[in-house]
Amino acid sequence: MTMADTPPPVSLIPQGKMPRFSTLKETFVAKYGTYPEFFVRAPGRVNLIGEHIDYCGYSVLPMAIEQDIVIAAAANDSGKIVLSNTDSNFSEYSCATDNIEIDKSKPLWFHYFLCGYKGVLEHLSLKNPKGMNLVLDGTVPRSAGLSSSSALVCCAALTTVHINGQQMGKVEIADMCALCEQYIGTIGGGMDQAICFLAEAGKAKLVEFNPLKATNVSLPQGVVFVISNSCVEMNKAATSHFNIRVVECRLACQIMAKEKGLNWREIKKLGDLQKTLGITLEDAIKLTQSVLHPEPYSKEEVCNILGVSAEELAQTSLSQNTLTVASFKLHDRATHVYSEAKRVWDFKKICDEQPHNASEMLGQLMNDSHTSCRDLYECSCPDLDHLVDLCIQSGALGSRLTGAGWGGCAVSMVPADCVQEFITAIQQKYYAKDPAREARVKESLFATVPGSGAVIYKWD
Ligand code: ADP
Ligand code: NG1
Ligand code: MG
């Protein structure tokens, strides 16, 4: 932790949050017979623009949301982690502090906790971690692109740090959580963990990586961001969709690096390739068009171009759950990444300069982002595309999928004076059409403002 990298704050529970925390405290007391020593709160996030580019090294533009994961915690003397959930769909889990296993092939809810826990143990070289009694309460819609997984991992990490009397800076713990969430199997970037720790109320952030840095972005006055969940769930760790995209970007990068006479084994991110070549994003798009063909590449073709066997390719470029993938779309994936990276900087520039038609321009960038996600990156799904179309028809200046996609949420930018009308229209046109969606409308359709980052709460 450097001087400038301050740890997450410790504060009293705000009055407005008391009812929820009182209930959680009672649940804790009923279960363990003692009071919790402290609570950790870690928020979910909505990404305004910059999808599937963080793991390629590119900057993204998220803000934290109000929905969060909270853990009530107290140390115990049993040498065990005992973890229960206020949602009875998640059964209690317990293990010895020195015997944890994370099963990538079958990710279960408590494995996300163990990712954060293991990350801290390794990072701080903790030899005798304390046993913990824990109750978790989450309000982030799950598997919906609002980062419930990272909120859980970050909450687990901060709980582990605090209970063991340690401290980590926000940047340090965010970087660490980005790495340790990969124990679940997804080869994600660092967006979710970064905004979870670095968020500030009222501010969207431009998040840059390597080194991690978050800069305030002033969103235009007179617009509100509305989230709507398609109610199609996509669990990123239990499927291979996410890692296939990561691997496709890697292969696109390595083939272009080889074509340019670079050491392709060392260059795994499209952003690193651009940096090494010293070219602009526009030139990177041109390079993609000239080197890669739009048709899918078979694994044999990739191996031939790189001059490696299938076994070697597995080592240099693939993940455990992409070993049997037979073909890769490289041209379209790389075109998405470079053009989306450019849209993030265009978005930031418009926010900085605030021209008279700023919100229309930002809306257009959001729409272009969705089109690119849908057609080039193929990470949307029919229900989500339909929802995005409805949002545009209902008055949004821009609308797009947010998070990894293949389901989950759309984020729409809506003129502030039309928000209620917009919400009513989407309620009728999307949710009222299906009883299963209608039943979930309250937690699925809501306006949001930039929320604050992870915090440790004390009772008094
Ligand atoms: P997301 O887009 O929400 O991050 P992921 O597929 O990455 O979706 O992670 C979702 C997983 O995170 C869930 O399947 C579950 O295992 C875990 N999770 C999230 N929120 C909770 C919660 N409140 N309680 C238990 N597990 C949770
Ligand atoms: P979600 O959908 O919240 O699981 C994932 C990744 C992000 C980023 C986005 C797509 C993790 C923990 N999260 O988010 O890093 O790549 O997809 O932009 O891997
Ligand atoms: Mg996730």
Coordinates of C-alpha atoms in Angstrom, one line a residue, residues 168-385:
M168 CA -4.9 -2.8 2.1
G169 CA -5.2 0.3 -0.1
K170 CA -8.2 0.6 -2.4
V171 CA -6.0 0.2 -5.5
E172 CA -4.0 -2.6 -4.0
I173 CA -7.1 -4.6 -3.0
A174 CA -8.9 -3.9 -6.3
D175 CA -6.0 -5.2 -8.3
M176 CA -5.7 -8.2 -6.0
C177 CA -9.5 -9.0 -6.3
A178 CA -9.3 -8.8 -10.1
L179 CA -6.7 -11.5 -10.0
C180 CA -8.3 -13.7 -7.3
E181 CA -11.7 -13.7 -8.9
Q182 CA -10.0 -15.7 -11.7
Y183 CA -9.8 -18.6 -9.3
I184 CA -13.5 -19.2 -10.2
G185 CA -12.4 -19.8 -13.8
T186 CA -13.4 -16.6 -15.7
I187 CA -10.4 -14.7 -17.2
G188 CA -12.0 -11.3 -16.6
G189 CA -10.5 -7.8 -16.6
G190 CA -10.4 -5.6 -13.6
M191 CA -13.4 -3.3 -14.2
D192 CA -15.8 -4.7 -11.6
Q193 CA -13.3 -4.9 -8.7
A194 CA -11.9 -1.4 -9.6
I195 CA -15.2 0.4 -9.4
C196 CA -16.3 -1.6 -6.4
F197 CA -13.4 0.0 -4.4
L198 CA -12.8 3.2 -6.2
A199 CA -16.3 4.4 -6.7
E200 CA -17.5 7.8 -5.2
A201 CA -21.1 8.9 -4.8
G202 CA -22.3 11.1 -7.6
K203 CA -19.3 10.2 -9.9
A204 CA -19.0 7.9 -12.9
K205 CA -15.4 6.9 -13.4
L206 CA -13.0 6.4 -16.3
V207 CA -11.1 3.3 -15.2
E208 CA -7.6 2.8 -16.7
F209 CA -5.5 -0.3 -16.1
N210 CA -1.9 -1.0 -15.6
P211 CA -1.5 1.0 -13.5
L212 CA -5.0 1.1 -12.1
K213 CA -6.4 4.6 -12.0
A214 CA -10.0 6.0 -11.8
T215 CA -10.8 9.5 -13.0
N216 CA -14.1 11.3 -12.4
V217 CA -16.4 11.8 -15.4
S218 CA -19.1 14.5 -15.3
L219 CA -22.2 13.1 -16.8
P220 CA -24.4 15.7 -18.5
Q221 CA -27.2 17.3 -16.5
G222 CA -30.7 16.4 -17.3
V223 CA -30.3 12.7 -18.0
V224 CA -30.8 9.6 -15.8
F225 CA -29.5 6.1 -16.4
V226 CA -32.2 3.5 -16.1
I227 CA -31.4 -0.2 -15.7
S228 CA -33.7 -2.9 -17.0
N229 CA -33.0 -6.6 -16.6
S230 CA -34.0 -8.9 -19.5
C231 CA -34.5 -11.6 -16.8
V232 CA -32.3 -14.0 -18.9
E233 CA -29.6 -15.2 -16.6
M234 CA -26.1 -16.0 -17.7
N235 CA -23.6 -17.4 -15.2
K236 CA -20.2 -16.6 -16.6
A237 CA -18.2 -19.1 -14.6
A238 CA -20.5 -22.1 -15.3
T239 CA -20.4 -21.6 -19.1
S240 CA -17.6 -21.0 -21.6
H241 CA -19.1 -18.0 -23.5
F242 CA -17.0 -15.5 -21.6
N243 CA -13.6 -17.3 -21.8
I244 CA -14.2 -18.1 -25.5
R245 CA -14.3 -14.3 -26.2
V246 CA -11.2 -13.8 -24.1
V247 CA -9.4 -16.5 -26.1
E248 CA -10.6 -15.1 -29.4
C249 CA -9.2 -11.7 -28.5
R250 CA -5.9 -13.4 -27.5
L251 CA -5.6 -15.3 -30.8
A252 CA -6.5 -12.3 -32.9
C253 CA -3.7 -10.4 -31.1
Q254 CA -1.2 -13.2 -31.4
I255 CA -1.8 -13.7 -35.1
M256 CA -1.5 -10.0 -35.8
A257 CA 1.7 -9.9 -33.6
K258 CA 3.2 -12.7 -35.6
E259 CA 2.3 -11.0 -38.9
K260 CA 4.1 -7.9 -37.6
G261 CA 7.2 -9.9 -36.7
L262 CA 6.8 -9.6 -33.0
N263 CA 7.3 -12.2 -30.3
W264 CA 3.6 -13.3 -30.4
R265 CA 3.9 -15.6 -27.3
E266 CA 4.6 -12.6 -25.1
I267 CA 1.8 -10.4 -26.4
K268 CA -1.6 -11.6 -25.2
K269 CA -3.7 -8.4 -25.1
L270 CA -5.0 -6.4 -28.1
G271 CA -4.1 -3.3 -26.1
D272 CA -0.5 -4.4 -25.6
L273 CA -0.2 -5.0 -29.4
Q274 CA -1.4 -1.5 -30.1
K275 CA 1.1 -0.1 -27.6
T276 CA 4.0 -2.2 -28.9
L277 CA 3.3 -1.1 -32.4
G278 CA 2.8 2.5 -31.4
I279 CA -0.3 3.0 -33.5
T280 CA -3.6 4.7 -33.0
L281 CA -6.9 2.8 -32.4
E282 CA -8.0 3.8 -36.0
D283 CA -4.8 2.2 -37.3
A284 CA -5.3 -0.9 -35.1
I285 CA -8.8 -1.3 -36.7
K286 CA -7.2 -1.0 -40.2
L287 CA -4.5 -3.6 -39.2
T288 CA -7.3 -5.9 -38.1
Q289 CA -9.1 -5.5 -41.4
S290 CA -5.9 -6.2 -43.4
V291 CA -4.5 -9.1 -41.5
L292 CA -7.5 -11.1 -40.3
H293 CA -10.3 -12.6 -42.5
P294 CA -13.9 -12.2 -41.5
E295 CA -14.6 -16.0 -41.8
P296 CA -14.1 -18.1 -38.6
Y297 CA -10.6 -19.6 -38.1
S298 CA -10.4 -23.3 -37.5
K299 CA -8.1 -24.5 -34.8
E300 CA -5.9 -26.1 -37.4
E301 CA -5.6 -22.8 -39.3
V302 CA -4.6 -20.9 -36.1
C303 CA -2.0 -23.6 -35.3
N304 CA -0.6 -23.4 -38.9
I305 CA -0.3 -19.6 -38.8
L306 CA 1.4 -19.6 -35.4
G307 CA 3.5 -22.6 -36.2
V308 CA 2.5 -24.7 -33.1
S309 CA 0.8 -28.0 -32.4
A310 CA -2.6 -28.1 -30.8
E311 CA -1.0 -29.0 -27.5
E312 CA 1.3 -26.0 -27.6
L313 CA -1.6 -23.7 -28.5
A314 CA -3.4 -24.9 -25.4
Q315 CA -0.4 -23.7 -23.4
T316 CA 0.2 -20.4 -25.1
S317 CA -3.4 -19.3 -25.7
L318 CA -6.3 -21.4 -24.4
S319 CA -8.0 -21.9 -21.0
Q320 CA -9.2 -25.1 -19.4
N321 CA -12.8 -24.6 -20.7
T322 CA -11.9 -23.6 -24.2
L323 CA -9.6 -26.6 -25.1
T324 CA -12.3 -28.2 -27.3
V325 CA -13.5 -25.1 -29.1
A326 CA -13.1 -25.9 -32.8
S327 CA -13.4 -22.4 -34.5
F328 CA -12.7 -18.8 -33.6
K329 CA -14.1 -15.5 -34.9
L330 CA -11.1 -13.3 -34.8
H331 CA -11.7 -10.4 -37.2
D332 CA -15.1 -9.3 -35.7
R333 CA -14.0 -9.7 -32.1
A334 CA -10.9 -7.6 -32.6
T335 CA -12.8 -5.0 -34.6
H336 CA -15.3 -4.7 -31.7
V337 CA -12.5 -4.3 -29.1
Y338 CA -10.6 -1.5 -31.0
S339 CA -13.8 0.4 -31.9
E340 CA -15.3 0.0 -28.4
A341 CA -12.1 1.3 -26.9
K342 CA -12.3 4.3 -29.1
R343 CA -16.0 4.9 -28.1
V344 CA -14.9 5.1 -24.4
W345 CA -12.5 7.9 -25.1
D346 CA -15.1 9.7 -27.3
F347 CA -17.6 9.3 -24.5
K348 CA -15.1 10.8 -22.0
K349 CA -14.3 13.7 -24.3
I350 CA -18.0 14.6 -24.8
C351 CA -18.5 14.5 -21.0
D352 CA -15.4 16.8 -20.5
E353 CA -16.4 19.3 -23.2
Q354 CA -20.2 19.2 -22.8
P355 CA -21.2 20.4 -26.2
H356 CA -24.8 21.6 -26.5
N357 CA -25.9 18.2 -27.9
A358 CA -23.8 16.1 -25.5
S359 CA -26.6 13.8 -24.4
E360 CA -27.6 13.0 -28.0
M361 CA -23.9 12.3 -28.9
L362 CA -23.5 10.0 -25.9
G363 CA -26.7 8.2 -26.7
Q364 CA -25.4 7.5 -30.2
L365 CA -22.2 6.1 -28.8
M366 CA -24.2 3.8 -26.5
N367 CA -26.3 2.6 -29.4
D368 CA -23.2 2.0 -31.5
S369 CA -21.8 0.0 -28.6
H370 CA -24.8 -2.2 -28.4
T371 CA -24.8 -2.8 -32.2
S372 CA -21.1 -3.8 -32.0
C373 CA -21.8 -6.1 -29.0
R374 CA -24.7 -7.7 -30.8
D375 CA -23.2 -8.1 -34.3
L376 CA -19.4 -8.3 -33.9
Y377 CA -19.0 -9.6 -30.4
E378 CA -22.2 -11.7 -30.4
C379 CA -22.6 -11.3 -26.7
S380 CA -26.3 -10.3 -26.6
C381 CA -29.4 -12.5 -26.9
P382 CA -32.9 -12.0 -28.6
D383 CA -34.7 -10.9 -25.4
L384 CA -32.1 -8.4 -24.5
D385 CA -32.0 -7.0 -28.1

